[in-house]
Amino acid sequence: MEKTDISSMDMEELQNYMELLGEKPFRARQVYQWIHEKLADRFEQMSSLPAALRETLDEQCFLSGMKAVDVQISRLDGTRKYLFELRDGNVIESVLMRYHHGNSVCISSQAGCRMGCRFCASTIGGLKRNLTASEMLGQVYRIQKLTGERVSHVVVMGTGEPLDNYDQLLKFIRIISSRQGLNISQRNITVSTCGIVPNIRRLAEEKLQITLALSLHASSQDKRKQLMPVANRYELGEVLDACRFYFQQTGRRLTFEYSLVAGVNDSGEDARELAELVRDLHGHVNLIPVNPVKERSFVQPSRQAVEAFKNKLEKNGINVTIRREMGRDIDGACGQLRRSYLESESGSFKTSEHVSEGRTSERKEKL
Ligand code: SAH
């Protein structure tokens, strides 16, 4: 019999499940807290439950079977990239970034991705499958447990398109921000999307307090189409209308991500057009000098060109930052660590390109 994924259940589902087992409703709260607040990884740790219930749960359900199979530690800024193996053998990556304001974890929402953005490594092998809520939660839980440090911020910006996995994403957000869970403020949660219009609108109606980041990357429909196949499906105007709707419904300002690619979208004209597009949305533009991916030929603009682009936006009244690059010395761009892993036949990263001292020592210490 397939075991039940109890960690993907929200409180209501857990209450129904406990009722089915003939248990009182308060047991659901206890189990929920063991899983989502105390981060238990075995039912036998749930000491406030009767032994018989622990046994039943153990027979019928599983708790996250995720294994950390590798970790790379940046010697520049302490950023850690984790590679987790899921129960079915799929691997996903997550990143821990340490900032002054707290620890931020970047999670994957899918194993692979089907969006096909030209500069992104995550999409090269296509989509394997959606992650469950428990697999999204598990990335945060495991990192918090491995480091012993509280995670205060979550960004859904790893591999996958979160709005292509809507229901599980919503469950993830509700559980991780719940009081009987890690209680991470929704304001500290960012979801990044390539612009799936109907689901941006649906998300707006949920009236959450999360930050929505739109991967814009171009200031005209034509250019956007060259970089992001999703633009063939949704016109730039429609995407921005959906963003406007999101802002109206939630009162939350959006972030616009813009990966700068030399000679493609980094001209003064691009900056001026971009300013026009986002001005009335009062959002924030986050510039990301494109991270070179070995399968692709895109090149970062020079430091001066990036600064010039930023200045131009500022002159046009736009709030803008250049993304601080974290972990430059470890497989930097989205999905690159996972790809390295999938490419190395034995999965043991024997090529010089992938070996880092940090990883080796961490492996001995922690995994
Ligand atoms: N699917 C979501 C989240 C994934 S990636 C989305 O599209 O937003 C998070 C951000 O990193 C996106 O803005 C994505 O376009 C960008 N990105 C991906 N690969 C990149 C690369 N090689 N260099 C710079 N930015 C990249």
CSV table of C-alpha atoms and ligand atoms in Angstrom, one decimal:
chain,number,residue,atom,x,y,z
A,1,MET,CA,0.0,0.0,0.0
A,2,GLU,CA,1.2,3.5,-0.9
A,3,LYS,CA,2.0,5.4,2.3
A,4,THR,CA,0.3,8.7,3.0
A,5,ASP,CA,2.2,12.0,2.7
A,6,ILE,CA,1.1,13.3,6.1
A,7,SER,CA,3.5,16.3,6.0
A,8,SER,CA,1.7,17.8,2.9
A,9,MET,CA,-1.6,17.9,4.9
A,10,ASP,CA,-2.8,21.3,6.1
A,11,MET,CA,-4.5,21.5,9.5
A,12,GLU,CA,-7.9,20.8,8.1
A,13,GLU,CA,-6.8,17.8,6.2
A,14,LEU,CA,-5.0,16.5,9.2
A,15,GLN,CA,-8.1,16.9,11.3
A,16,ASN,CA,-10.1,14.9,8.8
A,17,TYR,CA,-7.5,12.3,8.8
A,18,MET,CA,-7.3,12.0,12.6
A,19,GLU,CA,-11.1,11.7,12.6
A,20,LEU,CA,-10.8,8.9,10.2
A,21,LEU,CA,-8.5,7.1,12.6
A,22,GLY,CA,-11.0,7.7,15.4
A,23,GLU,CA,-8.8,10.3,17.2
A,24,LYS,CA,-9.8,13.5,18.9
A,25,PRO,CA,-9.2,16.8,17.0
A,26,PHE,CA,-6.5,18.0,19.4
A,27,ARG,CA,-4.3,15.1,18.2
A,28,ALA,CA,-4.2,16.8,14.8
A,29,ARG,CA,-2.8,19.9,16.4
A,30,GLN,CA,-0.2,17.8,18.2
A,31,VAL,CA,0.9,15.9,15.1
A,32,TYR,CA,1.0,19.2,13.1
A,33,GLN,CA,3.3,20.8,15.6
A,34,TRP,CA,5.5,17.8,15.8
A,35,ILE,CA,5.9,17.8,12.0
A,36,HIS,CA,5.9,21.6,11.2
A,37,GLU,CA,7.2,23.3,14.3
A,38,LYS,CA,9.4,20.7,16.1
A,39,LEU,CA,10.5,19.2,12.7
A,40,ALA,CA,10.3,15.6,13.9
A,41,ASP,CA,11.6,13.2,11.3
A,42,ARG,CA,10.3,10.0,12.9
A,43,PHE,CA,6.9,9.2,14.5
A,44,GLU,CA,8.6,7.7,17.5
A,45,GLN,CA,9.9,11.1,18.5
A,46,MET,CA,6.3,12.4,18.9
A,47,SER,CA,6.4,11.7,22.6
A,48,SER,CA,3.1,13.4,23.5
A,49,LEU,CA,1.2,10.9,21.3
A,50,PRO,CA,0.0,7.5,22.6
A,51,ALA,CA,2.3,4.7,21.5
A,52,ALA,CA,-0.5,3.0,19.6
A,53,LEU,CA,-1.2,6.2,17.5
A,54,ARG,CA,2.5,6.5,16.8
A,55,GLU,CA,2.6,3.0,15.5
A,56,THR,CA,-0.5,3.5,13.3
A,57,LEU,CA,1.0,6.6,11.8
A,58,ASP,CA,4.2,4.8,11.2
A,59,GLU,CA,2.4,2.0,9.4
A,60,GLN,CA,0.2,4.3,7.3
A,61,CYS,CA,2.3,7.4,6.6
A,62,PHE,CA,5.8,8.6,5.8
A,63,LEU,CA,7.7,11.7,6.9
A,64,SER,CA,10.0,13.4,4.5
A,65,GLY,CA,12.4,10.9,3.2
A,66,MET,CA,14.7,13.6,1.7
A,67,LYS,CA,18.4,12.9,1.9
A,68,ALA,CA,21.0,15.6,1.7
A,69,VAL,CA,23.4,14.0,-0.8
A,70,ASP,CA,25.8,17.0,-1.2
A,71,VAL,CA,26.5,20.5,0.0
A,72,GLN,CA,28.8,23.1,-1.4
A,73,ILE,CA,29.9,25.9,0.9
A,74,SER,CA,31.1,29.2,-0.6
A,75,ARG,CA,34.3,30.4,0.8
A,76,LEU,CA,33.4,33.9,-0.2
A,77,ASP,CA,30.2,34.5,1.7
A,78,GLY,CA,29.2,31.2,3.5
A,79,THR,CA,26.4,30.6,1.0
A,80,ARG,CA,25.5,26.9,1.0
A,81,LYS,CA,24.0,24.9,-1.9
A,82,TYR,CA,22.3,21.7,-0.9
A,83,LEU,CA,21.5,18.8,-3.2
A,84,PHE,CA,18.6,16.7,-1.8
A,85,GLU,CA,17.5,13.3,-3.1
A,86,LEU,CA,13.8,12.7,-2.9
A,87,ARG,CA,12.1,9.4,-2.1
A,88,ASP,CA,11.8,8.5,-5.8
A,89,GLY,CA,15.4,9.3,-6.6
A,90,ASN,CA,14.9,12.7,-8.2
A,91,VAL,CA,17.3,15.3,-7.0
A,92,ILE,CA,16.6,19.0,-6.3
A,93,GLU,CA,18.7,21.9,-5.1
A,94,SER,CA,18.2,24.5,-2.4
A,95,VAL,CA,20.4,27.4,-1.3
A,96,LEU,CA,21.0,28.9,2.1
A,97,MET,CA,22.1,32.6,2.1
A,98,ARG,CA,23.1,34.3,5.2
A,99,TYR,CA,22.3,38.0,5.4
A,100,HIS,CA,22.4,40.6,8.2
A,101,HIS,CA,18.6,40.4,8.4
A,102,GLY,CA,18.5,36.7,8.8
A,103,ASN,CA,18.9,33.4,7.0
A,104,SER,CA,17.2,33.0,3.7
A,105,VAL,CA,16.5,29.7,1.9
A,106,CYS,CA,15.9,29.5,-1.8
A,107,ILE,CA,13.8,26.5,-2.6
A,108,SER,CA,12.9,24.5,-5.7
A,109,SER,CA,9.2,24.1,-6.6
A,110,GLN,CA,9.6,21.4,-9.3
A,111,ALA,CA,12.2,18.8,-10.2
A,112,GLY,CA,13.2,20.4,-13.5
A,113,CYS,CA,11.1,22.9,-15.3
A,114,ARG,CA,9.2,23.1,-18.6
A,115,MET,CA,9.3,26.9,-19.1
A,116,GLY,CA,12.3,26.8,-21.4
A,117,CYS,CA,13.8,30.3,-20.5
A,118,ARG,CA,16.9,30.5,-22.7
A,119,PHE,CA,19.4,31.5,-20.1
A,120,CYS,CA,18.4,29.2,-17.4
A,121,ALA,CA,20.1,25.9,-16.5
A,122,SER,CA,17.0,24.5,-14.6
A,123,THR,CA,15.0,23.9,-17.7
A,124,ILE,CA,17.6,22.1,-19.9
A,125,GLY,CA,16.4,18.6,-19.0
A,126,GLY,CA,12.7,19.5,-19.0
A,127,LEU,CA,10.3,18.9,-16.2
A,128,LYS,CA,10.5,15.7,-14.2
A,129,ARG,CA,7.6,16.4,-11.9
A,130,ASN,CA,6.0,18.8,-9.5
A,131,LEU,CA,7.2,18.8,-5.9
A,132,THR,CA,4.7,18.1,-3.1
A,133,ALA,CA,4.1,20.7,-0.4
A,134,SER,CA,6.1,18.4,2.0
A,135,GLU,CA,9.0,18.4,-0.4
A,136,MET,CA,9.1,22.1,-0.5
A,137,LEU,CA,8.8,22.3,3.3
A,138,GLY,CA,11.4,19.6,3.7
A,139,GLN,CA,14.0,21.8,2.0
A,140,VAL,CA,13.6,24.5,4.6
A,141,TYR,CA,13.2,22.0,7.5
A,142,ARG,CA,16.4,20.1,6.6
A,143,ILE,CA,18.5,23.2,6.2
A,144,GLN,CA,17.3,24.6,9.5
A,145,LYS,CA,18.1,21.2,11.2
A,146,LEU,CA,21.5,20.8,9.5
A,147,THR,CA,22.7,24.3,10.4
A,148,GLY,CA,20.9,24.6,13.7
A,149,GLU,CA,20.0,28.1,12.7
A,150,ARG,CA,16.6,29.6,12.3
A,151,VAL,CA,15.4,30.3,8.8
A,152,SER,CA,13.6,33.7,8.7
A,153,HIS,CA,13.1,34.2,4.9
A,154,VAL,CA,12.1,31.9,2.1
A,155,VAL,CA,12.3,32.6,-1.6
A,156,VAL,CA,10.7,30.3,-4.1
A,157,MET,CA,13.3,31.0,-6.8
A,158,GLY,CA,15.1,27.7,-7.2
A,159,THR,CA,14.4,25.2,-10.0
A,160,GLY,CA,10.8,25.1,-11.3
A,161,GLU,CA,8.0,27.5,-12.0
A,162,PRO,CA,6.0,27.8,-8.7
A,163,LEU,CA,2.8,29.0,-10.5
A,164,ASP,CA,2.9,25.8,-12.6
A,165,ASN,CA,2.5,23.9,-9.3
A,166,TYR,CA,-0.1,26.1,-7.8
A,167,ASP,CA,-2.0,24.0,-5.3
A,168,GLN,CA,1.1,22.5,-3.7
A,169,LEU,CA,2.7,26.0,-3.6
A,170,LEU,CA,-0.3,27.4,-1.8
A,171,LYS,CA,-0.3,24.7,0.8
A,172,PHE,CA,3.5,25.2,1.3
A,173,ILE,CA,2.9,28.9,1.9
A,174,ARG,CA,0.0,28.4,4.3
A,175,ILE,CA,1.8,25.7,6.3
A,176,ILE,CA,5.2,27.5,6.6
A,177,SER,CA,3.6,30.7,7.7
A,178,SER,CA,1.2,29.1,10.1
A,179,ARG,CA,1.5,29.7,13.8
A,180,GLN,CA,1.7,26.0,14.6
A,181,GLY,CA,4.5,25.7,12.0
A,182,LEU,CA,7.7,27.6,11.5
A,183,ASN,CA,5.6,30.8,11.6
A,184,ILE,CA,7.6,32.5,8.9
A,185,SER,CA,5.9,35.8,8.2
A,186,GLN,CA,4.3,35.9,4.7
A,187,ARG,CA,6.1,39.2,4.2
A,188,ASN,CA,9.4,37.3,4.4
A,189,ILE,CA,8.3,34.9,1.6
A,190,THR,CA,8.9,35.7,-2.1
A,191,VAL,CA,7.5,33.8,-5.0
A,192,SER,CA,9.1,34.3,-8.4
A,193,THR,CA,7.2,33.6,-11.6
A,194,CYS,CA,7.9,33.8,-15.3
A,195,GLY,CA,4.4,35.2,-15.7
A,196,ILE,CA,1.6,32.7,-15.8
A,197,VAL,CA,-1.2,35.2,-16.1
A,198,PRO,CA,-4.3,33.2,-14.8
A,199,ASN,CA,-2.4,32.0,-11.8
A,200,ILE,CA,-1.0,35.5,-10.9
A,201,ARG,CA,-4.7,36.6,-10.8
A,202,ARG,CA,-5.7,33.6,-8.8
A,203,LEU,CA,-2.9,34.2,-6.4
A,204,ALA,CA,-4.0,37.9,-6.1
A,205,GLU,CA,-7.4,36.7,-5.0
A,206,GLU,CA,-5.9,34.6,-2.1
A,207,LYS,CA,-4.9,38.0,-0.6
A,208,LEU,CA,-1.7,36.7,0.9
A,209,GLN,CA,1.0,39.1,2.2
A,210,ILE,CA,3.8,37.4,0.2
A,211,THR,CA,6.0,39.3,-2.3
A,212,LEU,CA,5.5,38.4,-5.9
A,213,ALA,CA,8.5,38.7,-8.1
A,214,LEU,CA,7.9,38.8,-11.9
A,215,SER,CA,10.7,37.6,-14.1
A,216,LEU,CA,10.5,40.3,-16.7
A,217,HIS,CA,13.9,40.3,-18.4
A,218,ALA,CA,12.9,42.4,-21.4
A,219,SER,CA,11.0,45.6,-22.0
A,220,SER,CA,9.2,44.6,-25.2
A,221,GLN,CA,7.1,41.7,-26.2
A,222,ASP,CA,9.5,40.8,-29.1
A,223,LYS,CA,12.6,40.7,-26.9
A,224,ARG,CA,10.8,38.8,-24.2
A,225,LYS,CA,9.7,36.2,-26.6
A,226,GLN,CA,13.3,35.6,-27.6
A,227,LEU,CA,14.4,35.0,-24.1
A,228,MET,CA,11.3,33.3,-22.6
A,229,PRO,CA,9.0,31.0,-24.5
A,230,VAL,CA,6.2,31.6,-22.0
A,231,ALA,CA,5.9,35.1,-23.7
A,232,ASN,CA,4.4,33.3,-26.7
A,233,ARG,CA,1.5,32.3,-24.5
A,234,TYR,CA,1.0,35.6,-22.5
A,235,GLU,CA,1.5,39.0,-24.0
A,236,LEU,CA,3.7,41.5,-22.0
A,237,GLY,CA,0.7,43.8,-21.5
A,238,GLU,CA,-1.5,41.0,-20.1
A,239,VAL,CA,1.3,40.0,-17.7
A,240,LEU,CA,1.7,43.6,-16.4
A,241,ASP,CA,-2.1,43.9,-16.0
A,242,ALA,CA,-2.1,40.8,-13.9
A,243,CYS,CA,0.7,42.4,-11.8
A,244,ARG,CA,-1.3,45.5,-11.4
A,245,PHE,CA,-4.2,43.4,-10.3
A,246,TYR,CA,-2.0,41.7,-7.8
A,247,PHE,CA,-0.9,45.0,-6.3
A,248,GLN,CA,-4.5,46.3,-6.1
A,249,GLN,CA,-5.8,43.1,-4.4
A,250,THR,CA,-3.0,42.7,-1.9
A,251,GLY,CA,-1.4,46.1,-1.5
A,252,ARG,CA,2.0,44.4,-2.0
A,253,ARG,CA,4.5,46.0,-4.3
A,254,LEU,CA,6.1,43.7,-6.8
A,255,THR,CA,9.7,43.0,-7.6
A,256,PHE,CA,10.7,42.9,-11.3
A,257,GLU,CA,13.6,40.7,-12.0
A,258,TYR,CA,15.7,41.6,-15.0
A,259,SER,CA,18.6,39.4,-16.0
A,260,LEU,CA,21.1,41.6,-17.9
A,261,VAL,CA,22.5,40.0,-21.0
A,262,ALA,CA,25.3,41.8,-22.9
A,263,GLY,CA,24.1,43.0,-26.3
A,264,VAL,CA,20.6,41.6,-25.8
A,265,ASN,CA,18.7,43.7,-23.2
A,266,ASP,CA,21.2,46.1,-21.7
A,267,SER,CA,21.0,49.2,-23.9
A,268,GLY,CA,20.0,52.7,-22.7
A,269,GLU,CA,16.8,52.3,-24.8
A,270,ASP,CA,16.0,49.1,-23.0
A,271,ALA,CA,16.4,50.9,-19.6
A,272,ARG,CA,14.2,53.7,-20.7
A,273,GLU,CA,11.4,51.4,-22.0
A,274,LEU,CA,11.7,49.3,-18.8
A,275,ALA,CA,11.2,52.4,-16.7
A,276,GLU,CA,8.1,53.3,-18.7
A,277,LEU,CA,6.6,49.8,-18.2
A,278,VAL,CA,7.0,49.5,-14.5
A,279,ARG,CA,6.6,53.1,-13.4
A,280,ASP,CA,2.9,53.0,-12.5
A,281,LEU,CA,3.3,49.7,-10.6
A,282,HIS,CA,5.6,51.3,-8.0
A,283,GLY,CA,7.6,48.1,-7.9
A,284,HIS,CA,11.2,47.5,-7.5
A,285,VAL,CA,13.6,46.4,-10.2
A,286,ASN,CA,16.2,43.8,-9.3
A,287,LEU,CA,19.0,43.6,-11.9
A,288,ILE,CA,20.8,40.2,-12.2
A,289,PRO,CA,23.9,40.2,-14.4
A,290,VAL,CA,23.2,37.0,-16.2
A,291,ASN,CA,24.9,34.0,-14.7
A,292,PRO,CA,26.8,32.2,-17.5
A,293,VAL,CA,25.5,28.7,-18.0
A,294,LYS,CA,27.9,26.4,-19.9
A,295,GLU,CA,25.2,25.1,-22.3
A,296,ARG,CA,24.4,28.6,-23.3
A,297,SER,CA,26.3,31.5,-24.9
A,298,PHE,CA,24.9,34.5,-22.9
A,299,VAL,CA,27.4,36.9,-21.6
A,300,GLN,CA,27.3,39.3,-18.6
A,301,PRO,CA,27.6,43.0,-19.4
A,302,SER,CA,30.6,44.8,-17.9
A,303,ARG,CA,30.3,46.2,-14.4
A,304,GLN,CA,30.1,49.7,-15.9
A,305,ALA,CA,27.3,48.7,-18.3
A,306,VAL,CA,25.3,47.3,-15.3
A,307,GLU,CA,25.9,50.5,-13.3
A,308,ALA,CA,24.9,52.6,-16.3
A,309,PHE,CA,21.7,50.6,-16.7
A,310,LYS,CA,20.9,51.1,-13.1
A,311,ASN,CA,21.6,54.8,-13.2
A,312,LYS,CA,19.3,55.2,-16.2
A,313,LEU,CA,16.5,53.5,-14.4
A,314,GLU,CA,17.0,55.7,-11.3
A,315,LYS,CA,17.0,58.8,-13.4
A,316,ASN,CA,13.6,57.7,-14.6
A,317,GLY,CA,12.4,57.4,-11.1
A,318,ILE,CA,12.6,53.7,-10.6
A,319,ASN,CA,13.6,52.0,-7.4
A,320,VAL,CA,16.4,49.6,-8.4
A,321,THR,CA,19.0,47.3,-6.9
A,322,ILE,CA,21.7,45.1,-8.4
A,323,ARG,CA,21.4,41.6,-7.0
A,324,ARG,CA,24.3,40.8,-4.8
A,325,GLU,CA,25.8,37.7,-6.1
A,326,MET,CA,26.0,35.0,-3.5
A,327,GLY,CA,28.1,31.9,-3.8
A,328,ARG,CA,29.9,32.9,-7.0
A,329,ASP,CA,32.5,30.2,-6.4
A,330,ILE,CA,30.0,27.4,-6.2
A,331,ASP,CA,27.8,26.3,-9.2
A,332,GLY,CA,26.2,29.7,-9.3
A,333,ALA,CA,23.2,29.9,-11.6
A,334,CYS,CA,19.8,28.3,-11.0
A,335,GLY,CA,19.9,24.6,-11.5
A,336,GLN,CA,23.6,24.2,-12.2
A,337,LEU,CA,24.4,22.1,-9.2
A,338,ARG,CA,21.6,19.7,-10.0
A,339,ARG,CA,22.8,19.6,-13.6
A,340,SER,CA,26.4,18.9,-12.6
A,341,TYR,CA,25.1,16.1,-10.4
A,342,LEU,CA,22.9,14.5,-13.1
A,343,GLU,CA,25.8,14.7,-15.6
A,344,SER,CA,28.4,13.1,-13.4
A,345,GLU,CA,27.7,9.4,-14.1
A,346,SER,CA,28.4,8.2,-10.6
A,347,GLY,CA,26.9,11.2,-9.0
A,348,SER,CA,30.1,11.7,-7.2
A,349,PHE,CA,31.4,15.0,-8.8
A,350,LYS,CA,34.8,13.7,-9.8
A,351,THR,CA,35.5,16.3,-12.4
A,352,SER,CA,37.7,19.1,-11.3
A,353,GLU,CA,35.1,21.6,-12.3
A,354,HIS,CA,32.8,20.5,-9.6
A,355,VAL,CA,35.2,19.7,-6.7
A,356,SER,CA,35.3,22.2,-3.9
A,357,GLU,CA,37.1,21.8,-0.7
A,358,GLY,CA,34.2,23.3,1.2
A,359,ARG,CA,31.9,20.5,0.0
A,360,THR,CA,34.3,17.8,1.0
A,361,SER,CA,34.8,19.0,4.5
A,362,GLU,CA,31.1,19.8,5.0
A,363,ARG,CA,30.2,16.3,3.8
A,364,LYS,CA,32.3,14.8,6.5
A,365,GLU,CA,31.0,17.1,9.2
A,366,LYS,CA,27.3,17.2,8.6
A,367,LEU,CA,25.8,14.7,6.2
B,1,SAH,N1,10.4,30.1,-12.6
B,1,SAH,C1,10.5,31.2,-11.7
B,1,SAH,C2,11.6,31.0,-10.7
B,1,SAH,C3,12.9,30.5,-11.1
B,1,SAH,S1,14.4,31.3,-11.3
B,1,SAH,C4,10.8,32.4,-12.5
B,1,SAH,O1,10.9,32.3,-13.7
B,1,SAH,O2,10.8,33.5,-11.9
B,1,SAH,C5,14.6,32.8,-10.4
B,1,SAH,C6,15.1,33.9,-11.2
B,1,SAH,O3,16.5,33.7,-11.8
B,1,SAH,C7,14.3,34.2,-12.4
B,1,SAH,O4,14.1,35.6,-12.6
B,1,SAH,C8,15.1,33.6,-13.6
B,1,SAH,O5,14.7,34.2,-14.8
B,1,SAH,C9,16.5,34.0,-13.1
B,1,SAH,N2,17.5,33.2,-13.8
B,1,SAH,C10,17.5,31.9,-14.2
B,1,SAH,N3,18.7,31.6,-14.7
B,1,SAH,C11,19.5,32.7,-14.7
B,1,SAH,C12,20.8,33.0,-15.1
B,1,SAH,N4,21.6,32.1,-15.7
B,1,SAH,N5,21.2,34.2,-14.9
B,1,SAH,C13,20.5,35.2,-14.3
B,1,SAH,N6,19.3,35.0,-13.9
B,1,SAH,C14,18.7,33.7,-14.1
